mmCIF file of C-alpha atoms in Angstrom:
data_model
loop_
_atom_site.group_PDB
_atom_site.id
_atom_site.type_symbol
_atom_site.label_atom_id
_atom_site.label_comp_id
_atom_site.label_asym_id
_atom_site.label_seq_id
_atom_site.Cartn_x
_atom_site.Cartn_y
_atom_site.Cartn_z
ATOM 1 C CA MET A 1185 5.077 -6.154 -16.604
ATOM 2 C CA LYS A 1186 2.270 -4.289 -14.794
ATOM 3 C CA ALA A 1187 -0.085 -5.310 -12.007
ATOM 4 C CA GLU A 1188 -2.672 -3.554 -9.892
ATOM 5 C CA GLN A 1189 -5.248 -4.349 -7.230
ATOM 6 C CA LYS A 1190 -7.841 -2.426 -5.248
ATOM 7 C CA ILE A 1191 -7.282 -2.532 -1.514
ATOM 8 C CA THR A 1192 -9.347 -1.263 1.394
ATOM 9 C CA ILE A 1193 -7.846 0.021 4.624
ATOM 10 C CA LYS A 1194 -9.333 -2.110 7.402
ATOM 11 C CA ASN A 1195 -7.490 -1.116 10.548
ATOM 12 C CA ARG A 1196 -9.285 1.200 12.959
ATOM 13 C CA LEU A 1197 -6.741 4.030 12.859
ATOM 14 C CA GLY A 1198 -6.334 4.015 9.094
ATOM 15 C CA LEU A 1199 -3.062 4.362 7.232
ATOM 16 C CA HIS A 1200 -1.125 6.202 9.944
ATOM 17 C CA ALA A 1201 2.662 6.329 10.401
ATOM 18 C CA ARG A 1202 3.304 2.732 11.480
ATOM 19 C CA PRO A 1203 1.309 1.073 8.670
ATOM 20 C CA ALA A 1204 2.705 3.549 6.140
ATOM 21 C CA THR A 1205 6.198 2.585 7.272
ATOM 22 C CA ARG A 1206 5.436 -1.111 6.911
ATOM 23 C CA PHE A 1207 3.916 -0.524 3.474
ATOM 24 C CA ALA A 1208 6.907 1.473 2.231
ATOM 25 C CA GLN A 1209 9.417 -0.974 3.732
ATOM 26 C CA LEU A 1210 7.741 -3.946 2.068
ATOM 27 C CA ALA A 1211 7.369 -2.057 -1.226
ATOM 28 C CA SER A 1212 11.084 -1.240 -1.121
ATOM 29 C CA THR A 1213 12.003 -4.926 -1.115
ATOM 30 C CA PHE A 1214 10.765 -5.217 -4.720
ATOM 31 C CA GLN A 1215 12.533 -4.072 -7.873
ATOM 32 C CA SER A 1216 9.335 -2.791 -9.460
ATOM 33 C CA GLN A 1217 8.173 0.788 -9.226
ATOM 34 C CA ILE A 1218 5.171 0.904 -6.925
ATOM 35 C CA TRP A 1219 2.457 3.534 -6.693
ATOM 36 C CA LEU A 1220 -0.440 3.965 -4.340
ATOM 37 C CA GLU A 1221 -3.440 5.853 -5.718
ATOM 38 C CA ARG A 1222 -6.413 7.525 -4.035
ATOM 39 C CA ASN A 1223 -8.999 9.632 -5.858
ATOM 40 C CA GLY A 1224 -6.743 10.085 -8.867
ATOM 41 C CA GLU A 1225 -3.712 11.143 -6.796
ATOM 42 C CA SER A 1226 -0.784 8.781 -7.176
ATOM 43 C CA VAL A 1227 2.239 8.625 -4.844
ATOM 44 C CA ASP A 1228 5.449 6.614 -4.641
ATOM 45 C CA GLY A 1229 4.622 3.521 -2.571
ATOM 46 C CA LYS A 1230 8.238 3.257 -1.420
ATOM 47 C CA SER A 1231 8.138 6.678 0.270
ATOM 48 C CA ILE A 1232 6.683 6.787 3.785
ATOM 49 C CA LEU A 1233 6.058 10.521 3.551
ATOM 50 C CA GLU A 1234 4.284 10.280 0.210
ATOM 51 C CA VAL A 1235 2.108 7.393 1.439
ATOM 52 C CA LEU A 1236 1.143 9.471 4.493
ATOM 53 C CA THR A 1237 0.051 12.398 2.294
ATOM 54 C CA LEU A 1238 -2.872 10.293 1.071
ATOM 55 C CA ALA A 1239 -4.415 10.605 4.582
ATOM 56 C CA CYS A 1240 -6.430 7.384 4.488
ATOM 57 C CA PRO A 1241 -8.876 6.619 7.291
ATOM 58 C CA LYS A 1242 -10.466 3.206 7.829
ATOM 59 C CA GLY A 1243 -12.596 2.177 4.855
ATOM 60 C CA THR A 1244 -10.566 4.053 2.241
ATOM 61 C CA THR A 1245 -10.238 2.224 -1.060
ATOM 62 C CA LEU A 1246 -6.881 2.567 -2.800
ATOM 63 C CA ILE A 1247 -5.239 1.149 -5.872
ATOM 64 C CA VAL A 1248 -1.802 -0.356 -5.517
ATOM 65 C CA ARG A 1249 0.003 -0.448 -8.844
ATOM 66 C CA ALA A 1250 3.398 -1.885 -9.763
ATOM 67 C CA GLU A 1251 5.462 -1.962 -12.913
ATOM 68 C CA GLY A 1252 8.585 -4.068 -13.247
ATOM 69 C CA PRO A 1253 9.912 -7.617 -13.207
ATOM 70 C CA ASP A 1254 8.303 -8.576 -9.872
ATOM 71 C CA SER A 1255 5.149 -6.476 -10.129
ATOM 72 C CA ILE A 1256 2.700 -9.334 -9.585
ATOM 73 C CA ASP A 1257 4.486 -10.556 -6.453
ATOM 74 C CA ALA A 1258 4.764 -6.989 -5.158
ATOM 75 C CA VAL A 1259 1.069 -6.220 -5.554
ATOM 76 C CA GLU A 1260 0.059 -9.536 -3.965
ATOM 77 C CA ALA A 1261 2.404 -9.040 -0.997
ATOM 78 C CA LEU A 1262 1.202 -5.474 -0.420
ATOM 79 C CA LYS A 1263 -2.427 -6.546 -0.700
ATOM 80 C CA ARG A 1264 -1.828 -9.237 1.944
ATOM 81 C CA LEU A 1265 -0.178 -6.676 4.214
ATOM 82 C CA VAL A 1266 -3.222 -4.409 4.001
ATOM 83 C CA GLU A 1267 -5.688 -7.297 4.402
ATOM 84 C CA ASN A 1268 -3.796 -8.363 7.531
ATOM 85 C CA ARG A 1269 -4.192 -4.833 8.899
ATOM 86 C CA PHE A 1270 -0.442 -4.196 8.700
ATOM 87 C CA GLY A 1271 0.072 -6.658 11.550
ATOM 88 C CA GLU A 1272 -1.765 -4.401 13.996
ATOM 89 C CA ILE A 1273 -4.327 -5.639 16.493
ATOM 90 C CA ASP A 1274 -7.342 -3.332 16.648
#
């Protein structure tokens, strides 16, 4: 099963180390393979270092994509994390 959603980085400092860590940690709780894509470049969403290589400032639009038995739940959970600004207060 596959799922994907567009997400927009809303927090002021963008997708820096702390949000990337939270993204990868949450992604790792799912069985599905998870990718994060920006401008045609796709990285492993469970890898903090690979997520950081996307260098996403505030306003960046990304695609989160998952494939596996819990792909829909994974994409929804990751979308909520991003919409909630990774739990950061700007």
